[in-house]
Amino acid sequence: MMNKTDKIYIAGHRGLVGSAIIRALQKAGFTNLVYRTHAELDLTQQQKVNDFFAHEKPDYVFLAAAKVGGIHANNVYRGDFIYENLMVQSNVIEAARRHQTKRLLFLGSSCIYPRDCAQPMREEYLLTGTLEQTNEPYAIAKIAGIKQCEAYNSQFGTDFVSVMPTNLYGQNDNFNLETSHVLPALLRKVHEAKLAKSPNVTIWGTGTPLREFLHVDDMAAACLFVMDKTDFNAIVNIGSGQEVSIRELAELICNVVGFDGKIVFDATKPDGTPRKLLDTSRLTNLGWKAQIKLEEGLKQTYAWFIENNHVAVASLV
Ligand code: GFB
């Protein structure tokens, strides 16, 4: 069990997940948190990561630092996605081993499972089929991280766990239309269409792919829960069980934003994996369940976007 004064390093503390983990840890009364900005510590640099661990010697590590993005970024910046993720995770996992971190939690992704995987996807389906092309480099890096943790546990007796989140969203998400995931992209597009009094909003693909969304505060709660389950070090899926098509998601977002124009589909853009629903029975059996419903999470995220997007707020008045 993590003690309130144990030293906890959160790698990627400014990102969607890392910032949510910090909020959850602070709320739970943990007082000895360490983190570094990218400018202070470049995690692709092995020596710097090793020096940082030698100096700080964290008891626990949440490895939430990663190069992430939506379908377009994954598909276009393929080299960056494989290189940066392999370097960051490999350096941090190795330094955690060398400097006796008690437990490390590595964040994987649901895209590690085969493209045409049986649904819902169970943890044991890993490496049973071909991956989705648009995010293969990212998925390969994440699979390497999971296997590095497993191999270290087996050879060195470390206690490193990996969690596989479904599609995440919430405050501190990336709203850049080129690089973002679908949910923040649609919140922004629909919001801007409303401001511009546009008759329609264009979204990518056919609208038929199915996705499961989990609010990042639920994700952070699950990460703390798994970190404390010390009798357990397998990989574990983290999902909400709430699945919608991209079309349904767009309709929900139009309701939340208050836009009654038409939704237009740009089928020249890729759809990606047809369906990506996690089987979360392993986590449920351990005693954890998601709390935040998609509708509620969307309202909260939209409110956060409005509050933090000063240009958009200014043009609302
Ligand atoms: O979140 P997303 O980009 O990635 O969602 P994935 C992609 C789905 O939403 C596709 C549709 O079916 C897109 O065609 N979509 C519609 C849009 N409009 C938009 C839009 O404006 N922006 C975006 N981004 N999509 C990613 C993986 O997969 O999910 C990563 O690439 C990772 O590796 C992440 O696993 C969780 O859900 O397809």
Short mmCIF file of C-alpha atoms and ligand atoms in Angstrom, two decimals:
data_model
loop_
_atom_site.label_atom_id
_atom_site.label_comp_id
_atom_site.label_asym_id
_atom_site.label_seq_id
_atom_site.Cartn_x
_atom_site.Cartn_y
_atom_site.Cartn_z
CA MET A 1 0.00 0.00 0.00
CA MET A 2 1.21 3.53 -0.76
CA ASN A 3 1.77 5.57 2.41
CA LYS A 4 0.78 9.24 2.38
CA THR A 5 4.42 10.34 2.72
CA ASP A 6 5.91 7.90 0.18
CA LYS A 7 7.67 9.61 -2.69
CA ILE A 8 5.55 9.30 -5.83
CA TYR A 9 6.83 10.32 -9.26
CA ILE A 10 4.23 11.19 -11.87
CA ALA A 11 5.81 11.14 -15.33
CA GLY A 12 3.68 13.22 -17.73
CA HIS A 13 2.06 15.34 -15.00
CA ARG A 14 0.86 18.03 -17.42
CA GLY A 15 -0.98 15.61 -19.69
CA LEU A 16 -4.59 14.47 -19.58
CA VAL A 17 -3.92 11.41 -17.40
CA GLY A 18 -0.91 12.61 -15.41
CA SER A 19 -2.69 15.79 -14.29
CA ALA A 20 -5.74 13.75 -13.25
CA ILE A 21 -3.50 11.38 -11.24
CA ILE A 22 -1.96 14.39 -9.45
CA ARG A 23 -5.44 15.72 -8.58
CA ALA A 24 -6.49 12.30 -7.28
CA LEU A 25 -3.31 11.84 -5.22
CA GLN A 26 -3.58 15.31 -3.69
CA LYS A 27 -7.25 14.77 -2.87
CA ALA A 28 -6.36 11.48 -1.17
CA GLY A 29 -3.77 13.28 1.00
CA PHE A 30 -0.47 12.19 -0.60
CA THR A 31 2.11 14.83 0.22
CA ASN A 32 5.37 13.77 -1.40
CA LEU A 33 4.77 14.08 -5.14
CA VAL A 34 7.58 14.69 -7.63
CA TYR A 35 7.32 15.71 -11.25
CA ARG A 36 9.31 17.55 -13.90
CA THR A 37 8.28 19.50 -16.96
CA HIS A 38 9.59 18.42 -20.36
CA ALA A 39 12.01 21.37 -20.32
CA GLU A 40 13.39 20.28 -16.93
CA LEU A 41 13.74 16.60 -17.81
CA ASP A 42 13.67 15.16 -21.33
CA LEU A 43 12.60 11.55 -20.77
CA THR A 44 14.07 10.44 -24.12
CA GLN A 45 17.54 11.06 -22.61
CA GLN A 46 18.66 7.93 -20.76
CA GLN A 47 21.43 9.53 -18.68
CA LYS A 48 19.19 12.38 -17.52
CA VAL A 49 16.43 9.98 -16.51
CA ASN A 50 18.90 7.81 -14.64
CA ASP A 51 20.38 10.85 -12.84
CA PHE A 52 16.90 12.03 -11.87
CA PHE A 53 16.04 8.61 -10.38
CA ALA A 54 19.40 8.38 -8.61
CA HIS A 55 18.68 11.75 -6.99
CA GLU A 56 14.96 11.35 -6.19
CA LYS A 57 14.67 7.57 -5.66
CA PRO A 58 10.88 7.51 -5.93
CA ASP A 59 8.99 4.75 -4.09
CA TYR A 60 6.22 4.66 -6.68
CA VAL A 61 6.04 5.70 -10.34
CA PHE A 62 3.00 6.47 -12.48
CA LEU A 63 4.34 6.32 -16.05
CA ALA A 64 1.82 8.52 -17.85
CA ALA A 65 4.34 10.30 -20.08
CA ALA A 66 3.84 9.39 -23.73
CA LYS A 67 3.45 10.81 -27.19
CA VAL A 68 -0.28 10.43 -27.80
CA GLY A 69 -2.81 11.63 -30.32
CA GLY A 70 -5.86 10.85 -32.36
CA ILE A 71 -6.15 8.80 -35.50
CA HIS A 72 -4.61 11.44 -37.79
CA ALA A 73 -1.55 12.14 -35.61
CA ASN A 74 -0.94 8.41 -35.09
CA ASN A 75 -1.15 7.79 -38.82
CA VAL A 76 1.02 10.71 -39.97
CA TYR A 77 3.72 11.02 -37.28
CA ARG A 78 4.40 7.29 -37.25
CA GLY A 79 8.13 7.60 -36.66
CA ASP A 80 7.73 10.04 -33.77
CA PHE A 81 5.13 7.83 -32.13
CA ILE A 82 7.27 4.71 -32.12
CA TYR A 83 10.58 6.42 -31.31
CA GLU A 84 9.49 8.75 -28.52
CA ASN A 85 7.32 6.20 -26.77
CA LEU A 86 9.95 3.46 -26.89
CA MET A 87 12.62 5.82 -25.54
CA VAL A 88 10.57 7.39 -22.76
CA GLN A 89 9.09 4.19 -21.39
CA SER A 90 12.31 2.19 -21.72
CA ASN A 91 14.34 4.84 -19.89
CA VAL A 92 11.84 5.25 -17.07
CA ILE A 93 11.23 1.50 -16.57
CA GLU A 94 14.96 0.77 -16.53
CA ALA A 95 15.72 3.63 -14.10
CA ALA A 96 12.88 2.47 -11.81
CA ARG A 97 14.46 -0.99 -11.74
CA ARG A 98 17.96 0.33 -11.06
CA HIS A 99 16.84 2.61 -8.26
CA GLN A 100 14.51 0.17 -6.51
CA THR A 101 11.14 1.73 -7.19
CA LYS A 102 8.69 -0.41 -5.20
CA ARG A 103 6.04 -0.35 -7.85
CA LEU A 104 5.62 1.22 -11.29
CA LEU A 105 2.35 1.58 -13.16
CA PHE A 106 2.70 1.71 -16.95
CA LEU A 107 -0.07 3.13 -19.09
CA GLY A 108 -0.82 1.10 -22.19
CA SER A 109 -3.77 1.59 -24.53
CA SER A 110 -6.70 -0.39 -25.88
CA CYS A 111 -5.17 -0.15 -29.38
CA ILE A 112 -2.67 -2.87 -28.39
CA TYR A 113 -5.34 -5.47 -29.17
CA PRO A 114 -5.81 -6.87 -32.70
CA ARG A 115 -7.84 -4.77 -35.12
CA ASP A 116 -10.48 -7.42 -35.63
CA CYS A 117 -10.40 -8.67 -32.06
CA ALA A 118 -13.36 -10.54 -30.54
CA GLN A 119 -15.43 -8.09 -28.47
CA PRO A 120 -15.38 -7.22 -25.66
CA MET A 121 -11.58 -7.50 -25.63
CA ARG A 122 -10.04 -9.54 -22.83
CA GLU A 123 -6.45 -9.09 -21.62
CA GLU A 124 -5.44 -12.51 -22.97
CA TYR A 125 -6.24 -11.46 -26.57
CA LEU A 126 -2.99 -9.47 -26.71
CA LEU A 127 -0.78 -10.61 -29.62
CA THR A 128 -3.40 -12.87 -31.15
CA GLY A 129 -3.81 -10.96 -34.44
CA THR A 130 -2.82 -8.10 -36.77
CA LEU A 131 -2.99 -4.54 -35.43
CA GLU A 132 -4.94 -1.56 -36.82
CA GLN A 133 -2.69 0.11 -39.45
CA THR A 134 -3.34 3.76 -38.50
CA ASN A 135 -1.85 3.32 -35.02
CA GLU A 136 0.45 0.34 -35.41
CA PRO A 137 3.70 2.18 -34.43
CA TYR A 138 2.10 3.52 -31.23
CA ALA A 139 0.57 0.12 -30.41
CA ILE A 140 3.90 -1.67 -30.98
CA ALA A 141 5.64 0.75 -28.59
CA LYS A 142 2.96 0.20 -25.95
CA ILE A 143 3.18 -3.58 -26.36
CA ALA A 144 6.95 -3.31 -25.90
CA GLY A 145 6.38 -1.42 -22.64
CA ILE A 146 4.01 -4.07 -21.33
CA LYS A 147 6.46 -6.81 -22.25
CA GLN A 148 9.38 -4.90 -20.70
CA CYS A 149 7.47 -4.73 -17.39
CA GLU A 150 6.64 -8.45 -17.59
CA ALA A 151 10.21 -9.40 -18.48
CA TYR A 152 11.62 -7.28 -15.63
CA ASN A 153 9.20 -8.80 -13.14
CA SER A 154 10.28 -12.25 -14.29
CA GLN A 155 14.06 -11.65 -14.44
CA PHE A 156 14.62 -8.98 -11.78
CA GLY A 157 11.70 -9.55 -9.41
CA THR A 158 10.34 -6.01 -9.91
CA ASP A 159 6.66 -5.24 -9.33
CA PHE A 160 5.62 -3.34 -12.46
CA VAL A 161 1.98 -3.33 -13.60
CA SER A 162 0.39 -2.24 -16.86
CA VAL A 163 -3.08 -0.82 -17.33
CA MET A 164 -4.94 -0.63 -20.65
CA PRO A 165 -7.28 2.35 -20.75
CA THR A 166 -10.04 2.69 -23.30
CA ASN A 167 -10.49 6.10 -25.08
CA LEU A 168 -10.07 8.79 -22.41
CA TYR A 169 -11.36 12.36 -22.21
CA GLY A 170 -11.76 15.22 -19.74
CA GLN A 171 -10.11 18.42 -18.55
CA ASN A 172 -6.60 19.16 -19.86
CA ASP A 173 -7.36 17.23 -23.05
CA ASN A 174 -5.80 18.31 -26.35
CA PHE A 175 -8.26 20.34 -28.47
CA ASN A 176 -5.95 20.82 -31.47
CA LEU A 177 -7.94 19.55 -34.46
CA GLU A 178 -4.89 18.09 -36.23
CA THR A 179 -3.64 16.01 -33.33
CA SER A 180 -6.55 15.46 -30.95
CA HIS A 181 -8.74 12.46 -30.26
CA VAL A 182 -12.28 12.42 -31.56
CA LEU A 183 -14.13 13.61 -28.44
CA PRO A 184 -12.27 16.91 -27.85
CA ALA A 185 -12.16 17.48 -31.62
CA LEU A 186 -15.94 17.20 -31.87
CA LEU A 187 -16.54 19.40 -28.81
CA ARG A 188 -14.47 22.09 -30.43
CA LYS A 189 -15.86 21.68 -33.96
CA VAL A 190 -19.47 21.76 -32.78
CA HIS A 191 -18.77 24.71 -30.48
CA GLU A 192 -17.18 26.65 -33.34
CA ALA A 193 -20.00 25.71 -35.73
CA LYS A 194 -22.47 27.09 -33.16
CA LEU A 195 -20.54 30.35 -32.80
CA ALA A 196 -20.30 30.74 -36.56
CA LYS A 197 -24.05 29.95 -36.90
CA SER A 198 -23.02 27.35 -39.46
CA PRO A 199 -25.77 25.12 -40.91
CA ASN A 200 -23.62 22.02 -40.47
CA VAL A 201 -20.54 20.49 -38.88
CA THR A 202 -18.17 18.10 -40.67
CA ILE A 203 -16.75 15.08 -38.90
CA TRP A 204 -14.29 12.48 -40.15
CA GLY A 205 -15.10 9.01 -41.44
CA THR A 206 -18.47 7.31 -41.75
CA GLY A 207 -19.68 7.74 -38.17
CA THR A 208 -20.17 3.97 -37.80
CA PRO A 209 -17.09 2.97 -35.72
CA LEU A 210 -17.88 2.15 -32.11
CA ARG A 211 -15.86 3.56 -29.24
CA GLU A 212 -15.94 3.29 -25.46
CA PHE A 213 -15.18 6.47 -23.51
CA LEU A 214 -13.89 6.80 -19.96
CA HIS A 215 -13.61 10.07 -18.03
CA VAL A 216 -10.03 10.76 -16.97
CA ASP A 217 -11.01 11.23 -13.30
CA ASP A 218 -12.33 7.65 -13.35
CA MET A 219 -9.08 6.61 -15.01
CA ALA A 220 -7.01 8.29 -12.29
CA ALA A 221 -9.11 6.64 -9.57
CA ALA A 222 -8.54 3.26 -11.25
CA CYS A 223 -4.78 3.90 -11.46
CA LEU A 224 -4.58 4.60 -7.70
CA PHE A 225 -6.71 1.53 -7.04
CA VAL A 226 -4.46 -0.75 -9.14
CA MET A 227 -1.28 0.76 -7.67
CA ASP A 228 -2.48 -0.37 -4.24
CA LYS A 229 -3.44 -3.90 -5.34
CA THR A 230 -0.05 -5.30 -4.48
CA ASP A 231 -1.13 -8.92 -4.65
CA PHE A 232 -1.60 -8.48 -8.37
CA ASN A 233 0.80 -7.65 -11.24
CA ALA A 234 -0.84 -8.76 -14.47
CA ILE A 235 -2.09 -6.36 -17.14
CA VAL A 236 -5.56 -4.98 -16.58
CA ASN A 237 -8.13 -3.25 -18.80
CA ILE A 238 -9.75 -0.02 -17.61
CA GLY A 239 -13.04 0.92 -19.27
CA SER A 240 -16.51 2.27 -18.64
CA GLY A 241 -18.55 -0.27 -20.60
CA GLN A 242 -20.34 2.70 -22.20
CA GLU A 243 -20.06 2.28 -25.96
CA VAL A 244 -21.35 4.67 -28.65
CA SER A 245 -20.92 5.06 -32.38
CA ILE A 246 -19.05 8.14 -33.59
CA ARG A 247 -22.38 9.40 -34.99
CA GLU A 248 -24.06 8.98 -31.59
CA LEU A 249 -21.14 10.74 -29.93
CA ALA A 250 -21.50 13.66 -32.37
CA GLU A 251 -25.25 13.84 -31.63
CA LEU A 252 -24.65 13.82 -27.88
CA ILE A 253 -22.10 16.60 -28.27
CA CYS A 254 -24.51 18.67 -30.40
CA ASN A 255 -27.02 18.39 -27.51
CA VAL A 256 -24.48 19.38 -24.85
CA VAL A 257 -23.21 22.33 -26.89
CA GLY A 258 -26.66 23.37 -28.07
CA PHE A 259 -26.08 23.12 -31.82
CA ASP A 260 -28.98 22.04 -34.00
CA GLY A 261 -27.29 22.06 -37.41
CA LYS A 262 -26.64 19.04 -39.59
CA ILE A 263 -23.84 16.50 -39.09
CA VAL A 264 -21.92 15.88 -42.33
CA PHE A 265 -19.53 12.91 -42.70
CA ASP A 266 -16.24 13.21 -44.58
CA ALA A 267 -15.69 9.61 -45.70
CA THR A 268 -12.32 10.46 -47.27
CA LYS A 269 -10.94 10.43 -43.70
CA PRO A 270 -10.12 7.07 -42.04
CA ASP A 271 -12.49 5.27 -39.67
CA GLY A 272 -9.84 3.29 -37.82
CA THR A 273 -10.74 0.18 -35.84
CA PRO A 274 -14.42 -0.71 -36.32
CA ARG A 275 -15.02 -1.50 -32.66
CA LYS A 276 -12.95 -1.19 -29.49
CA LEU A 277 -14.79 -2.30 -26.36
CA LEU A 278 -12.81 -3.56 -23.39
CA ASP A 279 -13.79 -6.49 -21.23
CA THR A 280 -13.26 -5.08 -17.73
CA SER A 281 -14.21 -8.15 -15.71
CA ARG A 282 -10.67 -8.50 -14.33
CA LEU A 283 -10.85 -5.01 -12.82
CA THR A 284 -14.48 -5.40 -11.73
CA ASN A 285 -13.54 -8.62 -9.94
CA LEU A 286 -10.80 -6.75 -8.10
CA GLY A 287 -13.52 -4.35 -6.90
CA TRP A 288 -13.42 -1.24 -9.12
CA LYS A 289 -16.09 0.30 -11.37
CA ALA A 290 -16.32 3.57 -13.36
CA GLN A 291 -18.62 6.25 -11.90
CA ILE A 292 -18.90 9.07 -14.45
CA LYS A 293 -21.52 8.66 -17.20
CA LEU A 294 -20.63 9.94 -20.65
CA GLU A 295 -23.38 12.60 -20.72
CA GLU A 296 -22.23 14.03 -17.39
CA GLY A 297 -18.55 13.86 -18.36
CA LEU A 298 -19.26 15.64 -21.65
CA LYS A 299 -21.02 18.51 -19.88
CA GLN A 300 -18.14 18.87 -17.45
CA THR A 301 -15.51 18.76 -20.21
CA TYR A 302 -17.40 21.29 -22.34
CA ALA A 303 -17.62 23.65 -19.34
CA TRP A 304 -13.86 23.23 -18.80
CA PHE A 305 -13.19 23.91 -22.49
CA ILE A 306 -15.24 27.12 -22.39
CA GLU A 307 -13.52 28.30 -19.24
CA ASN A 308 -10.06 27.58 -20.57
CA ASN A 309 -10.47 28.65 -24.17
CA HIS A 310 -10.29 32.41 -23.88
CA VAL A 311 -10.64 33.07 -27.59
CA ALA A 312 -13.82 31.02 -27.74
CA VAL A 313 -15.21 32.67 -24.63
CA ALA A 314 -14.48 36.14 -26.01
CA SER A 315 -16.29 35.40 -29.23
CA LEU A 316 -19.31 34.07 -27.33
CA VAL A 317 -20.08 37.49 -25.89
O1 GFB B 1 -10.01 9.32 -30.99
P1 GFB B 1 -9.67 8.93 -32.37
O2 GFB B 1 -8.93 9.90 -33.16
O3 GFB B 1 -8.84 7.64 -32.48
O4 GFB B 1 -11.10 8.57 -33.01
P2 GFB B 1 -9.11 6.07 -32.35
C1 GFB B 1 -11.16 8.23 -34.31
C2 GFB B 1 -12.57 7.96 -34.77
O5 GFB B 1 -13.37 9.15 -34.71
C3 GFB B 1 -12.47 7.56 -36.22
C4 GFB B 1 -13.65 9.60 -36.04
O6 GFB B 1 -13.54 6.72 -36.57
C5 GFB B 1 -12.57 8.92 -36.90
O7 GFB B 1 -12.96 8.80 -38.25
N1 GFB B 1 -13.64 11.06 -36.09
C6 GFB B 1 -14.64 11.83 -36.57
C7 GFB B 1 -12.63 11.89 -35.70
N2 GFB B 1 -14.30 13.12 -36.53
C8 GFB B 1 -13.06 13.20 -35.99
C9 GFB B 1 -12.20 14.30 -35.70
O8 GFB B 1 -12.49 15.46 -35.93
N3 GFB B 1 -11.00 13.99 -35.11
C10 GFB B 1 -10.63 12.69 -34.82
N4 GFB B 1 -9.47 12.47 -34.22
N5 GFB B 1 -11.43 11.63 -35.14
C11 GFB B 1 -6.81 6.29 -31.26
C12 GFB B 1 -5.49 5.65 -31.59
O9 GFB B 1 -7.66 5.57 -32.03
O10 GFB B 1 -7.24 6.13 -29.93
C13 GFB B 1 -4.52 5.73 -30.52
O11 GFB B 1 -5.01 6.19 -32.80
C14 GFB B 1 -5.11 5.48 -29.15
O12 GFB B 1 -3.50 4.83 -30.79
C15 GFB B 1 -6.34 6.28 -28.92
O13 GFB B 1 -5.39 4.11 -28.98
C16 GFB B 1 -7.02 5.97 -27.60
O14 GFB B 1 -10.05 5.74 -31.23
O15 GFB B 1 -9.48 5.51 -33.66
#
